[in-house]
CSV table of C-alpha atoms in Angstrom, one decimal:
chain,number,residue,atom,x,y,z
B,1,MET,CA,27.3,149.1,1.8
B,2,MET,CA,27.3,153.0,1.9
B,3,LYS,CA,25.9,154.5,5.1
B,4,LYS,CA,23.0,156.9,5.2
B,5,ILE,CA,23.7,160.6,4.5
B,6,ALA,CA,22.1,163.4,6.5
B,7,LEU,CA,21.3,166.3,4.2
B,8,ILE,CA,20.8,169.4,6.3
B,9,TYR,CA,19.1,172.5,4.8
B,10,MET,CA,20.1,175.8,6.4
B,11,GLY,CA,18.7,178.3,3.8
B,12,GLY,CA,20.5,180.6,1.4
B,13,THR,CA,20.1,181.2,-2.3
B,14,PHE,CA,19.9,177.4,-2.9
B,15,GLY,CA,16.3,177.4,-1.6
B,16,CYS,CA,15.1,180.8,-2.8
B,17,VAL,CA,12.2,181.4,-5.2
B,18,GLY,CA,10.3,184.4,-6.6
B,19,GLU,CA,11.4,187.7,-8.1
B,20,PRO,CA,13.1,189.3,-6.2
B,21,LEU,CA,14.4,186.2,-4.5
B,22,SER,CA,13.1,185.1,-1.1
B,23,PRO,CA,13.5,181.9,0.9
B,24,MET,CA,10.8,179.2,0.2
B,25,PRO,CA,9.6,177.8,3.6
B,26,ALA,CA,11.6,174.7,4.5
B,27,GLU,CA,8.5,172.5,4.8
B,28,GLN,CA,7.7,173.3,1.2
B,29,PHE,CA,11.2,173.2,-0.1
B,30,LEU,CA,12.4,169.9,1.2
B,31,PRO,CA,9.8,167.8,-0.7
B,32,ARG,CA,10.9,169.5,-3.9
B,33,LEU,CA,14.5,168.9,-3.0
B,34,ALA,CA,13.8,165.2,-2.3
B,35,GLN,CA,12.5,164.8,-5.9
B,36,VAL,CA,15.9,165.6,-7.4
B,37,LEU,CA,18.1,163.6,-5.1
B,38,PRO,CA,20.1,160.6,-6.5
B,39,LEU,CA,18.2,157.4,-6.2
B,40,ASN,CA,21.3,155.3,-5.6
B,41,LEU,CA,22.1,157.0,-2.3
B,42,ASP,CA,20.4,156.6,1.0
B,43,ILE,CA,19.7,160.2,2.0
B,44,GLU,CA,17.5,161.6,4.8
B,45,CYS,CA,16.7,165.4,4.7
B,46,PHE,CA,16.6,167.5,7.8
B,47,VAL,CA,15.9,171.2,8.6
B,48,ALA,CA,18.7,173.0,10.5
B,49,PRO,CA,17.7,174.6,13.8
B,50,VAL,CA,18.1,178.1,12.2
B,51,ILE,CA,17.0,179.0,8.6
B,52,LYS,CA,18.1,182.5,7.6
B,53,ASP,CA,20.0,184.5,5.0
B,54,SER,CA,23.7,183.6,5.6
B,55,SER,CA,24.7,187.3,5.8
B,56,ALA,CA,22.8,187.3,9.1
B,57,CYS,CA,24.3,184.2,10.5
B,58,THR,CA,26.4,184.4,13.7
B,59,ALA,CA,28.4,182.1,15.8
B,60,ALA,CA,25.4,181.0,17.8
B,61,ASP,CA,23.7,179.8,14.6
B,62,TRP,CA,26.6,177.6,13.7
B,63,LEU,CA,26.9,176.2,17.2
B,64,LEU,CA,23.2,175.2,17.0
B,65,LEU,CA,24.0,173.5,13.7
B,66,ILE,CA,27.0,171.7,15.3
B,67,GLN,CA,24.9,170.7,18.3
B,68,TYR,CA,22.3,169.3,15.8
B,69,ILE,CA,24.9,167.3,13.9
B,70,GLN,CA,26.2,165.9,17.2
B,71,LYS,CA,22.7,164.7,18.1
B,72,LEU,CA,22.4,163.1,14.7
B,73,GLN,CA,25.7,161.4,15.3
B,74,GLN,CA,24.1,159.7,18.4
B,75,GLN,CA,21.6,158.3,15.9
B,76,ASP,CA,24.5,156.7,13.9
B,77,PHE,CA,24.8,159.3,11.2
B,78,GLN,CA,28.4,160.0,10.3
B,79,HIS,CA,28.1,161.5,6.8
B,80,PHE,CA,26.6,165.0,6.5
B,81,VAL,CA,26.0,167.4,3.6
B,82,ILE,CA,25.0,170.9,4.6
B,83,LEU,CA,23.2,173.4,2.3
B,84,HIS,CA,24.2,176.9,3.4
B,85,GLY,CA,24.2,180.4,1.9
B,86,THR,CA,27.4,181.6,0.2
B,87,ASP,CA,27.9,184.9,2.0
B,88,THR,CA,29.3,183.4,5.2
B,89,LEU,CA,29.9,179.9,3.8
B,90,SER,CA,33.6,180.1,4.5
B,91,TYR,CA,32.9,181.1,8.1
B,92,ALA,CA,30.4,178.3,8.6
B,93,SER,CA,32.9,175.9,7.1
B,94,ALA,CA,35.8,177.1,9.3
B,95,VAL,CA,33.7,177.0,12.5
B,96,LEU,CA,32.4,173.5,11.8
B,97,ALA,CA,36.0,172.4,11.1
B,98,ARG,CA,37.3,173.8,14.4
B,99,PHE,CA,34.5,172.3,16.5
B,100,LEU,CA,33.8,169.0,14.9
B,101,THR,CA,37.5,168.4,14.1
B,102,HIS,CA,37.7,164.9,12.5
B,103,SER,CA,34.7,163.3,14.3
B,104,ALA,CA,32.5,163.0,11.2
B,105,HIS,CA,32.5,163.3,7.4
B,106,VAL,CA,31.0,166.7,6.6
B,107,ILE,CA,30.7,168.7,3.3
B,108,LEU,CA,29.2,172.1,3.1
B,109,THR,CA,27.9,173.5,-0.2
B,110,GLY,CA,25.6,176.1,-1.6
B,111,SER,CA,24.9,177.9,-4.9
B,112,GLN,CA,25.1,181.2,-6.7
B,113,TYR,CA,21.6,180.5,-8.3
B,114,PRO,CA,18.5,178.9,-6.8
B,115,LEU,CA,17.6,175.3,-7.4
B,116,LEU,CA,14.0,176.1,-8.4
B,117,ASN,CA,12.4,178.4,-10.9
B,118,THR,CA,10.7,181.6,-10.0
B,119,GLN,CA,7.4,179.8,-9.3
B,120,GLY,CA,9.1,177.1,-7.3
B,121,THR,CA,7.4,174.4,-9.4
B,122,ASP,CA,10.4,172.9,-11.2
B,123,THR,CA,14.2,173.1,-11.3
B,124,ARG,CA,15.7,176.3,-12.7
B,125,GLU,CA,16.9,176.1,-16.3
B,126,PHE,CA,20.3,177.8,-15.4
B,127,SER,CA,21.6,177.0,-12.0
B,128,ASP,CA,24.6,175.6,-10.3
B,129,ALA,CA,22.6,174.3,-7.3
B,130,LEU,CA,22.0,170.7,-8.4
B,131,ASP,CA,25.5,170.4,-9.8
B,132,ASN,CA,27.1,171.5,-6.5
B,133,LEU,CA,24.8,169.3,-4.5
B,134,ASN,CA,25.4,166.2,-6.6
B,135,PHE,CA,29.2,166.8,-6.5
B,136,ALA,CA,29.0,167.1,-2.6
B,137,LEU,CA,26.9,163.9,-2.4
B,138,ALA,CA,29.4,162.0,-4.8
B,139,GLN,CA,32.3,163.0,-2.5
B,140,ILE,CA,30.8,162.4,0.9
B,141,HIS,CA,31.7,158.7,1.1
B,142,GLN,CA,35.1,159.3,-0.5
B,143,VAL,CA,36.5,161.9,1.9
B,144,ASN,CA,38.5,161.3,5.0
B,145,LEU,CA,37.0,162.3,8.4
B,146,GLY,CA,36.9,166.1,8.5
B,147,VAL,CA,35.0,169.1,7.2
B,148,TYR,CA,35.1,170.3,3.6
B,149,LEU,CA,33.5,172.8,1.2
B,150,ALA,CA,32.3,171.6,-2.2
B,151,PHE,CA,31.7,174.2,-4.9
B,152,HIS,CA,32.0,174.2,-8.7
B,153,HIS,CA,33.7,170.7,-8.8
B,154,GLN,CA,36.3,171.8,-6.2
B,155,LEU,CA,36.6,170.0,-2.9
B,156,ILE,CA,38.3,172.4,-0.4
B,157,HIS,CA,39.6,171.9,3.1
B,158,ALA,CA,37.0,173.9,5.1
B,159,ALA,CA,39.6,175.8,7.2
B,160,THR,CA,41.2,177.3,4.0
B,161,ALA,CA,38.1,178.3,2.1
B,162,LEU,CA,37.7,181.8,0.7
B,163,LYS,CA,35.0,183.3,-1.3
B,164,GLN,CA,36.8,184.9,-4.3
B,165,HIS,CA,34.0,186.1,-6.6
B,166,THR,CA,30.5,187.6,-5.9
B,167,THR,CA,28.7,186.2,-9.0
B,168,GLU,CA,30.8,183.7,-10.9
B,169,LEU,CA,30.1,180.0,-10.5
B,170,ASN,CA,33.7,179.3,-9.5
B,171,ALA,CA,33.1,181.4,-6.4
B,172,PHE,CA,35.5,179.7,-3.8
B,173,THR,CA,39.1,178.9,-3.6
B,174,GLY,CA,41.3,177.2,-1.0
B,175,GLN,CA,43.5,174.2,-0.5
B,176,SER,CA,42.3,171.3,-2.4
B,177,ALA,CA,41.2,168.3,-0.4
B,178,LEU,CA,42.0,166.0,-3.3
B,179,ALA,CA,45.7,167.0,-3.4
B,180,CYS,CA,48.2,164.8,-1.7
B,181,SER,CA,49.5,167.5,0.6
B,182,GLY,CA,46.3,168.2,2.5
B,183,ILE,CA,46.3,170.1,5.8
B,184,GLN,CA,46.6,168.0,8.9
B,185,PRO,CA,43.4,167.4,10.9
B,186,TYR,CA,43.1,169.3,14.2
B,187,ASP,CA,44.6,167.4,17.1
B,188,GLU,CA,42.0,168.5,19.6
B,189,PRO,CA,38.9,166.4,20.3
B,190,PRO,CA,35.5,167.8,19.1
B,191,LEU,CA,33.9,170.2,21.5
B,192,SER,CA,30.5,168.9,22.6
B,193,ILE,CA,28.2,172.0,22.3
B,194,THR,CA,26.0,172.9,25.3
B,195,ALA,CA,23.4,175.6,25.9
B,196,GLN,CA,26.0,177.5,27.9
B,197,HIS,CA,28.3,177.6,24.8
B,198,ILE,CA,25.4,178.9,22.6
B,199,GLU,CA,24.5,181.6,25.2
B,200,LYS,CA,28.1,182.8,25.5
B,201,ALA,CA,28.5,182.8,21.7
B,202,GLN,CA,25.5,185.1,21.3
B,203,HIS,CA,27.5,187.8,23.1
B,204,PHE,CA,30.8,187.1,21.3
B,205,ASN,CA,32.2,190.5,20.0
B,206,CYS,CA,35.0,190.1,17.4
B,207,LEU,CA,36.1,193.2,15.7
B,208,ASN,CA,38.3,193.2,12.6
B,209,TRP,CA,40.3,196.2,11.4
B,210,MET,CA,41.8,196.1,8.0
B,211,LEU,CA,44.6,198.7,8.3
B,212,GLN,CA,44.5,201.6,5.9
B,213,PRO,CA,47.3,204.1,5.1
B,214,ILE,CA,46.4,206.6,7.8
B,215,ALA,CA,48.7,208.6,10.1
B,216,LEU,CA,49.7,207.0,13.4
B,217,SER,CA,47.9,209.8,15.2
B,218,ALA,CA,44.6,208.6,13.6
B,219,LEU,CA,45.3,205.0,14.6
B,220,ILE,CA,46.0,206.2,18.2
B,221,GLN,CA,42.7,208.1,18.1
B,222,ASN,CA,40.8,205.0,17.0
B,223,LEU,CA,42.4,202.8,19.7
B,224,LYS,CA,41.5,205.3,22.3
B,225,ALA,CA,37.9,205.3,21.2
B,226,LEU,CA,37.9,201.6,21.3
B,227,GLN,CA,38.9,201.6,25.0
B,228,GLN,CA,35.4,202.8,26.0
B,229,HIS,CA,33.8,199.6,24.9
B,230,PRO,CA,36.5,197.0,24.0
B,231,PRO,CA,35.5,193.9,22.1
B,232,HIS,CA,36.4,190.4,23.2
B,233,CYS,CA,38.8,190.2,20.2
B,234,LEU,CA,40.4,192.9,18.1
B,235,ILE,CA,41.9,191.5,14.9
B,236,LEU,CA,44.4,193.8,13.2
B,237,GLN,CA,44.9,193.0,9.5
B,238,SER,CA,48.3,194.4,8.7
B,239,TYR,CA,50.3,194.6,5.5
B,240,GLY,CA,52.5,192.0,3.8
B,241,THR,CA,53.9,189.4,6.1
B,242,GLY,CA,52.5,191.2,9.2
B,243,ASN,CA,54.1,194.6,8.9
B,244,MET,CA,52.5,197.5,10.8
B,245,ALA,CA,54.0,200.8,11.8
B,246,VAL,CA,53.6,201.5,15.6
B,247,ASN,CA,55.1,203.7,18.3
B,248,ALA,CA,55.3,203.6,22.1
B,249,GLU,CA,51.8,205.1,22.4
B,250,VAL,CA,50.2,202.4,20.2
B,251,ILE,CA,51.8,199.7,22.2
B,252,ALA,CA,50.6,201.3,25.4
B,253,LEU,CA,47.1,201.4,24.1
B,254,ILE,CA,47.3,197.7,23.1
B,255,HIS,CA,48.4,197.0,26.6
B,256,ALA,CA,45.4,199.0,27.9
B,257,LEU,CA,43.0,196.9,25.8
B,258,GLN,CA,44.6,193.7,27.0
B,259,SER,CA,44.2,194.8,30.6
B,260,GLN,CA,40.5,194.9,29.9
B,261,GLN,CA,40.7,191.3,28.7
B,262,CYS,CA,40.6,192.2,25.0
B,263,THR,CA,42.6,189.8,22.9
B,264,VAL,CA,44.5,191.7,20.2
B,265,ILE,CA,45.5,189.5,17.3
B,266,LEU,CA,47.8,190.4,14.4
B,267,THR,CA,47.2,188.9,11.0
B,268,THR,CA,47.6,190.0,7.4
B,269,GLN,CA,45.2,191.5,4.8
B,270,VAL,CA,47.0,189.6,2.1
B,271,THR,CA,44.9,186.7,0.9
B,272,PHE,CA,47.6,184.0,0.6
B,273,GLY,CA,50.7,183.3,2.6
B,274,ALA,CA,51.5,183.3,6.3
B,275,ILE,CA,52.8,185.9,8.6
B,276,GLU,CA,56.6,186.1,8.7
B,277,GLN,CA,58.5,188.5,10.8
B,278,ARG,CA,61.9,189.5,9.2
B,279,TYR,CA,62.1,193.3,9.8
B,280,ALA,CA,63.4,195.4,12.7
B,281,ILE,CA,60.0,197.0,13.0
B,282,SER,CA,58.7,193.6,14.2
B,283,GLN,CA,60.5,194.0,17.6
B,284,TRP,CA,57.3,195.7,18.8
B,285,LEU,CA,55.5,192.3,18.7
B,286,GLN,CA,57.4,191.1,21.7
B,287,ASP,CA,56.9,194.4,23.6
B,288,SER,CA,53.2,194.5,22.9
B,289,LYS,CA,52.5,190.8,23.7
B,290,ILE,CA,50.1,190.7,20.7
B,291,PHE,CA,48.8,187.3,19.5
B,292,ILE,CA,50.1,186.4,16.0
B,293,SER,CA,47.7,184.4,13.8
B,294,ASN,CA,48.8,180.8,13.0
B,295,CYS,CA,45.5,180.0,11.2
B,296,HIS,CA,44.8,178.7,7.7
B,297,SER,CA,42.5,181.6,6.6
B,298,HIS,CA,40.8,184.7,8.0
B,299,ALA,CA,37.6,182.6,8.6
B,300,ASP,CA,39.7,180.0,10.4
B,301,LEU,CA,41.1,182.8,12.6
B,302,TYR,CA,37.6,183.9,13.5
B,303,ALA,CA,36.7,180.2,14.3
B,304,LYS,CA,39.7,179.8,16.5
B,305,ALA,CA,39.0,183.0,18.4
B,306,LEU,CA,35.4,181.9,18.9
B,307,LYS,CA,36.5,178.5,20.3
B,308,MET,CA,39.1,180.1,22.6
B,309,HIS,CA,36.5,182.6,23.8
B,310,LEU,CA,34.1,179.7,24.7
B,311,GLN,CA,36.8,177.7,26.4
B,312,TYR,CA,38.8,180.3,28.3
B,313,ASP,CA,37.8,183.3,30.4
B,314,SER,CA,41.1,185.0,30.9
B,315,LEU,CA,43.8,186.4,28.6
B,316,ALA,CA,46.3,184.4,30.6
B,317,GLN,CA,44.6,181.2,29.5
B,318,TRP,CA,44.6,182.4,25.9
B,319,TYR,CA,48.4,182.8,26.2
B,320,ALA,CA,48.8,179.4,27.7
B,321,HIS,CA,46.8,177.6,24.9
B,322,TRP,CA,47.2,179.8,21.8
B,323,HIS,CA,50.0,177.8,20.3
B,324,SER,CA,48.7,174.4,21.3
B,325,SER,CA,45.4,175.1,19.5
B,326,VAL,CA,46.6,175.1,15.8
Protein backbone atom coordinates (compact mmCIF):
# COMPACT_ATOMS: atom_id res chain seq x y z
CA MET A 1 0.00 0.00 0.00
CA MET A 2 1.51 3.32 -1.11
CA LYS A 3 1.83 6.00 1.54
CA LYS A 4 0.20 9.41 1.32
CA ILE A 5 2.04 12.12 -0.62
CA ALA A 6 2.31 15.68 0.68
CA LEU A 7 2.10 18.04 -2.30
CA ILE A 8 3.43 21.45 -1.25
CA TYR A 9 2.78 24.52 -3.40
CA MET A 10 5.36 27.32 -3.17
CA GLY A 11 4.42 29.50 -6.13
CA GLY A 12 6.23 30.11 -9.40
CA THR A 13 5.11 29.97 -13.01
CA PHE A 14 3.25 26.72 -12.30
CA GLY A 15 0.45 28.61 -10.50
CA CYS A 16 0.36 31.81 -12.57
CA VAL A 17 -2.58 33.15 -14.59
CA GLY A 18 -3.44 36.29 -16.55
CA GLU A 19 -1.63 38.36 -19.15
CA PRO A 20 0.99 39.33 -18.13
CA LEU A 21 1.43 36.40 -15.78
CA SER A 22 0.84 36.85 -12.07
CA PRO A 23 0.40 34.33 -9.25
CA MET A 24 -3.11 33.06 -8.57
CA PRO A 25 -3.82 33.20 -4.80
CA ALA A 26 -3.02 29.82 -3.29
CA GLU A 27 -6.49 29.36 -1.82
CA GLN A 28 -7.93 29.66 -5.35
CA PHE A 29 -5.20 27.66 -7.07
CA LEU A 30 -5.13 24.54 -4.87
CA PRO A 31 -8.77 23.49 -5.58
CA ARG A 32 -8.03 23.71 -9.32
CA LEU A 33 -4.81 21.77 -8.82
CA ALA A 34 -6.68 19.07 -6.89
CA GLN A 35 -8.97 18.52 -9.89
CA VAL A 36 -6.09 17.33 -12.11
CA LEU A 37 -4.31 15.08 -9.63
CA PRO A 38 -4.14 11.32 -10.35
CA LEU A 39 -7.03 9.48 -8.72
CA ASN A 40 -4.92 6.39 -7.99
CA LEU A 41 -2.63 8.26 -5.57
CA ASP A 42 -3.34 9.40 -2.03
CA ILE A 43 -2.31 13.08 -2.15
CA GLU A 44 -2.89 15.90 0.31
CA CYS A 45 -2.18 19.47 -0.82
CA PHE A 46 -0.48 22.06 1.37
CA VAL A 47 0.51 25.70 1.00
CA ALA A 48 4.16 26.44 1.78
CA PRO A 49 4.90 29.01 4.51
CA VAL A 50 6.13 31.42 1.82
CA ILE A 51 4.57 31.93 -1.62
CA LYS A 52 6.59 34.18 -3.89
CA ASP A 53 8.34 34.50 -7.23
CA SER A 54 11.34 32.22 -6.94
CA SER A 55 13.74 34.96 -8.09
CA ALA A 56 12.97 36.63 -4.76
CA CYS A 57 13.50 33.51 -2.64
CA THR A 58 16.28 33.51 -0.05
CA ALA A 59 17.79 31.05 2.39
CA ALA A 60 15.23 31.91 5.08
CA ASP A 61 12.35 30.96 2.73
CA TRP A 62 13.85 27.53 2.06
CA LEU A 63 14.53 26.96 5.76
CA LEU A 64 10.87 27.74 6.48
CA LEU A 65 9.95 25.14 3.85
CA ILE A 66 12.30 22.59 5.45
CA GLN A 67 10.84 23.33 8.88
CA TYR A 68 7.35 22.79 7.42
CA ILE A 69 8.41 19.46 5.90
CA GLN A 70 9.90 18.39 9.23
CA LYS A 71 6.58 19.18 10.96
CA LEU A 72 4.72 17.10 8.38
CA GLN A 73 7.17 14.27 9.00
CA GLN A 74 5.96 14.24 12.59
CA GLN A 75 2.50 13.57 11.15
CA ASP A 76 3.87 10.46 9.38
CA PHE A 77 4.39 12.02 5.95
CA GLN A 78 7.57 10.73 4.32
CA HIS A 79 6.90 11.46 0.63
CA PHE A 80 6.93 15.07 -0.56
CA VAL A 81 6.50 16.73 -3.95
CA ILE A 82 7.31 20.46 -4.00
CA LEU A 83 6.04 22.88 -6.66
CA HIS A 84 8.59 25.70 -6.96
CA GLY A 85 9.53 28.40 -9.47
CA THR A 86 12.34 27.56 -11.87
CA ASP A 87 14.55 30.65 -11.39
CA THR A 88 16.04 29.38 -8.12
CA LEU A 89 14.83 25.78 -8.33
CA SER A 90 18.41 24.46 -8.38
CA TYR A 91 19.22 26.44 -5.21
CA ALA A 92 16.07 25.26 -3.43
CA SER A 93 16.86 21.67 -4.41
CA ALA A 94 20.45 21.91 -3.18
CA VAL A 95 19.46 23.51 0.13
CA LEU A 96 16.81 20.86 0.81
CA ALA A 97 19.32 18.14 -0.07
CA ARG A 98 21.91 19.53 2.36
CA PHE A 99 19.51 20.01 5.26
CA LEU A 100 17.12 17.06 4.90
CA THR A 101 19.89 14.68 3.74
CA HIS A 102 18.27 11.23 3.41
CA SER A 103 15.50 11.62 6.02
CA ALA A 104 12.60 11.66 3.53
CA HIS A 105 11.62 11.09 -0.10
CA VAL A 106 11.49 14.55 -1.69
CA ILE A 107 11.07 15.62 -5.33
CA LEU A 108 10.97 19.25 -6.44
CA THR A 109 9.50 20.29 -9.77
CA GLY A 110 8.10 23.31 -11.58
CA SER A 111 7.26 24.38 -15.10
CA GLN A 112 8.19 26.74 -17.88
CA TYR A 113 4.50 27.40 -18.59
CA PRO A 114 1.54 27.75 -16.21
CA LEU A 115 -0.83 24.90 -15.44
CA LEU A 116 -3.95 27.00 -16.09
CA ASN A 117 -5.14 29.14 -18.97
CA THR A 118 -5.14 32.95 -18.87
CA GLN A 119 -8.55 33.07 -17.16
CA GLY A 120 -7.60 30.38 -14.64
CA THR A 121 -10.68 28.35 -15.52
CA ASP A 122 -9.12 25.31 -17.18
CA THR A 123 -5.76 23.71 -17.90
CA ARG A 124 -3.62 25.51 -20.45
CA GLU A 125 -3.58 23.98 -23.93
CA PHE A 126 0.23 24.05 -24.19
CA SER A 127 2.07 23.59 -20.91
CA ASP A 128 4.67 21.35 -19.33
CA ALA A 129 3.21 21.84 -15.84
CA LEU A 130 0.95 18.79 -15.62
CA ASP A 131 3.51 16.61 -17.37
CA ASN A 132 6.24 17.57 -14.88
CA LEU A 133 3.91 17.10 -11.92
CA ASN A 134 2.70 13.69 -13.05
CA PHE A 135 6.28 12.57 -13.65
CA ALA A 136 7.29 13.68 -10.14
CA LEU A 137 4.27 11.92 -8.61
CA ALA A 138 5.03 8.75 -10.56
CA GLN A 139 8.61 8.71 -9.23
CA ILE A 140 8.06 9.67 -5.58
CA HIS A 141 7.37 6.10 -4.41
CA GLN A 142 10.21 4.71 -6.55
CA VAL A 143 13.14 6.86 -5.41
CA ASN A 144 15.51 6.11 -2.57
CA LEU A 145 15.52 8.38 0.45
CA GLY A 146 16.90 11.75 -0.57
CA VAL A 147 16.08 14.90 -2.52
CA TYR A 148 15.62 15.05 -6.30
CA LEU A 149 14.55 17.43 -9.06
CA ALA A 150 12.08 16.20 -11.69
CA PHE A 151 11.80 18.07 -14.97
CA HIS A 152 10.98 17.10 -18.57
CA HIS A 153 11.08 13.37 -17.79
CA GLN A 154 14.47 13.65 -16.10
CA LEU A 155 15.03 12.77 -12.46
CA ILE A 156 18.15 14.55 -11.22
CA HIS A 157 20.07 14.37 -7.96
CA ALA A 158 19.15 17.66 -6.31
CA ALA A 159 22.71 18.61 -5.39
CA THR A 160 23.80 18.44 -9.04
CA ALA A 161 20.94 20.32 -10.68
CA LEU A 162 21.64 23.21 -13.04
CA LYS A 163 19.22 25.33 -15.06
CA GLN A 164 20.60 25.18 -18.58
CA HIS A 165 17.97 26.98 -20.65
CA THR A 166 15.73 29.98 -20.02
CA THR A 167 12.74 28.94 -22.14
CA GLU A 168 13.07 25.35 -23.46
CA LEU A 169 11.07 22.59 -21.78
CA ASN A 170 14.29 20.62 -21.22
CA ALA A 171 15.46 23.34 -18.85
CA PHE A 172 17.56 21.42 -16.30
CA THR A 173 20.54 19.14 -16.36
CA GLY A 174 22.49 17.25 -13.74
CA GLN A 175 23.44 13.76 -12.65
CA SER A 176 20.61 11.33 -13.31
CA ALA A 177 19.09 9.72 -10.27
CA LEU A 178 18.07 6.78 -12.43
CA ALA A 179 21.66 5.95 -13.36
CA CYS A 180 23.45 3.21 -11.43
CA SER A 181 26.34 5.50 -10.44
CA GLY A 182 24.36 7.96 -8.34
CA ILE A 183 25.98 10.30 -5.84
CA GLN A 184 26.26 9.04 -2.32
CA PRO A 185 23.81 10.49 0.23
CA TYR A 186 25.21 12.94 2.75
CA ASP A 187 26.58 11.23 5.83
CA GLU A 188 25.41 13.98 8.16
CA PRO A 189 22.06 13.71 9.96
CA PRO A 190 19.34 16.18 8.95
CA LEU A 191 19.46 19.56 10.68
CA SER A 192 16.30 20.27 12.65
CA ILE A 193 15.39 23.86 11.73
CA THR A 194 14.66 26.30 14.55
CA ALA A 195 13.57 29.94 14.69
CA GLN A 196 17.19 30.82 15.48
CA HIS A 197 18.38 29.21 12.25
CA ILE A 198 15.79 31.15 10.23
CA GLU A 199 16.71 34.43 11.91
CA LYS A 200 20.41 33.89 11.24
CA ALA A 201 19.74 32.91 7.63
CA GLN A 202 17.91 36.19 7.03
CA HIS A 203 21.23 37.99 7.44
CA PHE A 204 23.34 35.51 5.47
CA ASN A 205 25.48 37.46 2.99
CA CYS A 206 27.08 35.27 0.33
CA LEU A 207 28.83 37.12 -2.50
CA ASN A 208 29.85 35.37 -5.71
CA TRP A 209 32.48 36.85 -8.05
CA MET A 210 32.84 35.27 -11.46
CA LEU A 211 36.34 36.36 -12.43
CA GLN A 212 36.73 38.38 -15.61
CA PRO A 213 39.93 39.03 -17.60
CA ILE A 214 40.93 42.18 -15.74
CA ALA A 215 44.31 43.40 -14.53
CA LEU A 216 45.54 42.30 -11.11
CA SER A 217 45.47 45.96 -10.08
CA ALA A 218 41.70 46.00 -10.69
CA LEU A 219 41.20 42.81 -8.66
CA ILE A 220 43.22 44.35 -5.84
CA GLN A 221 41.07 47.48 -5.97
CA ASN A 222 37.91 45.38 -5.78
CA LEU A 223 39.19 43.37 -2.81
CA LYS A 224 40.16 46.56 -0.99
CA ALA A 225 36.66 47.97 -1.50
CA LEU A 226 35.18 44.75 -0.14
CA GLN A 227 37.12 45.12 3.12
CA GLN A 228 34.85 47.99 4.13
CA HIS A 229 31.82 45.69 4.43
CA PRO A 230 32.92 42.06 3.98
CA PRO A 231 30.29 39.37 3.36
CA HIS A 232 30.06 36.20 5.40
CA CYS A 233 31.28 34.26 2.34
CA LEU A 234 33.14 35.36 -0.77
CA ILE A 235 33.06 32.80 -3.58
CA LEU A 236 35.66 33.29 -6.30
CA GLN A 237 34.69 31.56 -9.53
CA SER A 238 38.04 31.05 -11.22
CA TYR A 239 38.99 29.62 -14.60
CA GLY A 240 39.40 26.01 -15.73
CA THR A 241 40.28 23.63 -12.93
CA GLY A 242 40.58 26.44 -10.41
CA ASN A 243 43.26 28.61 -11.99
CA MET A 244 43.55 32.21 -10.90
CA ALA A 245 46.40 34.68 -11.26
CA VAL A 246 47.41 36.28 -7.95
CA ASN A 247 50.32 38.05 -6.32
CA ALA A 248 51.46 38.74 -2.76
CA GLU A 249 49.08 41.69 -2.39
CA VAL A 250 46.06 39.63 -3.43
CA ILE A 251 46.97 36.96 -0.87
CA ALA A 252 47.41 39.62 1.81
CA LEU A 253 43.96 41.02 1.04
CA ILE A 254 42.43 37.53 1.28
CA HIS A 255 44.09 37.18 4.68
CA ALA A 256 42.65 40.54 5.69
CA LEU A 257 39.15 39.39 4.75
CA GLN A 258 39.66 36.16 6.66
CA SER A 259 40.71 38.13 9.73
CA GLN A 260 37.24 39.72 9.57
CA GLN A 261 35.67 36.22 9.62
CA CYS A 262 34.93 36.28 5.89
CA THR A 263 35.16 32.80 4.39
CA VAL A 264 36.85 32.96 0.98
CA ILE A 265 36.09 29.95 -1.24
CA LEU A 266 37.62 29.05 -4.59
CA THR A 267 35.52 27.31 -7.22
CA THR A 268 35.36 27.28 -11.01
CA GLN A 269 33.08 29.06 -13.44
CA VAL A 270 33.22 26.01 -15.74
CA THR A 271 29.90 24.20 -15.56
CA PHE A 272 31.07 20.59 -15.36
CA GLY A 273 34.13 18.97 -13.78
CA ALA A 274 35.82 19.43 -10.45
CA ILE A 275 38.65 21.66 -9.31
CA GLU A 276 42.05 20.07 -9.88
CA GLN A 277 45.31 21.78 -9.01
CA ARG A 278 48.20 20.79 -11.26
CA TYR A 279 49.97 24.03 -12.01
CA ALA A 280 52.76 25.87 -10.18
CA ILE A 281 50.49 28.90 -9.84
CA SER A 282 48.39 26.84 -7.41
CA GLN A 283 51.02 27.11 -4.68
CA TRP A 284 49.25 30.28 -3.62
CA LEU A 285 46.32 28.20 -2.33
CA GLN A 286 48.37 26.91 0.58
CA ASP A 287 49.70 30.38 1.36
CA SER A 288 46.27 32.03 1.27
CA LYS A 289 44.45 29.31 3.27
CA ILE A 290 41.53 29.70 0.91
CA PHE A 291 38.75 27.09 1.00
CA ILE A 292 38.48 24.90 -2.10
CA SER A 293 35.03 23.79 -3.22
CA ASN A 294 34.35 20.07 -2.96
CA CYS A 295 30.68 20.39 -3.90
CA HIS A 296 28.52 18.88 -6.63
CA SER A 297 27.41 22.17 -8.21
CA HIS A 298 27.42 25.90 -7.65
CA ALA A 299 24.01 25.71 -5.94
CA ASP A 300 25.35 22.93 -3.72
CA LEU A 301 28.28 25.17 -2.76
CA TYR A 302 25.82 27.88 -1.76
CA ALA A 303 23.86 25.32 0.28
CA LYS A 304 26.99 24.06 2.02
CA ALA A 305 28.13 27.60 2.84
CA LEU A 306 24.69 28.37 4.26
CA LYS A 307 24.67 25.27 6.45
CA MET A 308 28.22 25.93 7.71
CA HIS A 309 27.24 29.53 8.46
CA LEU A 310 24.30 28.37 10.57
CA GLN A 311 26.32 25.74 12.43
CA TYR A 312 29.65 27.49 13.05
CA ASP A 313 30.45 31.02 14.17
CA SER A 314 34.21 31.15 13.61
CA LEU A 315 36.48 30.60 10.64
CA ALA A 316 38.49 28.15 12.75
CA GLN A 317 35.38 25.96 13.04
CA TRP A 318 34.91 26.12 9.26
CA TYR A 319 38.47 24.88 8.75
CA ALA A 320 37.85 22.05 11.23
CA HIS A 321 34.65 20.86 9.53
CA TRP A 322 34.95 21.82 5.85
CA HIS A 323 36.29 18.48 4.60
CA SER A 324 34.10 16.37 6.86
CA SER A 325 30.99 18.08 5.45
CA VAL A 326 30.96 16.73 1.88
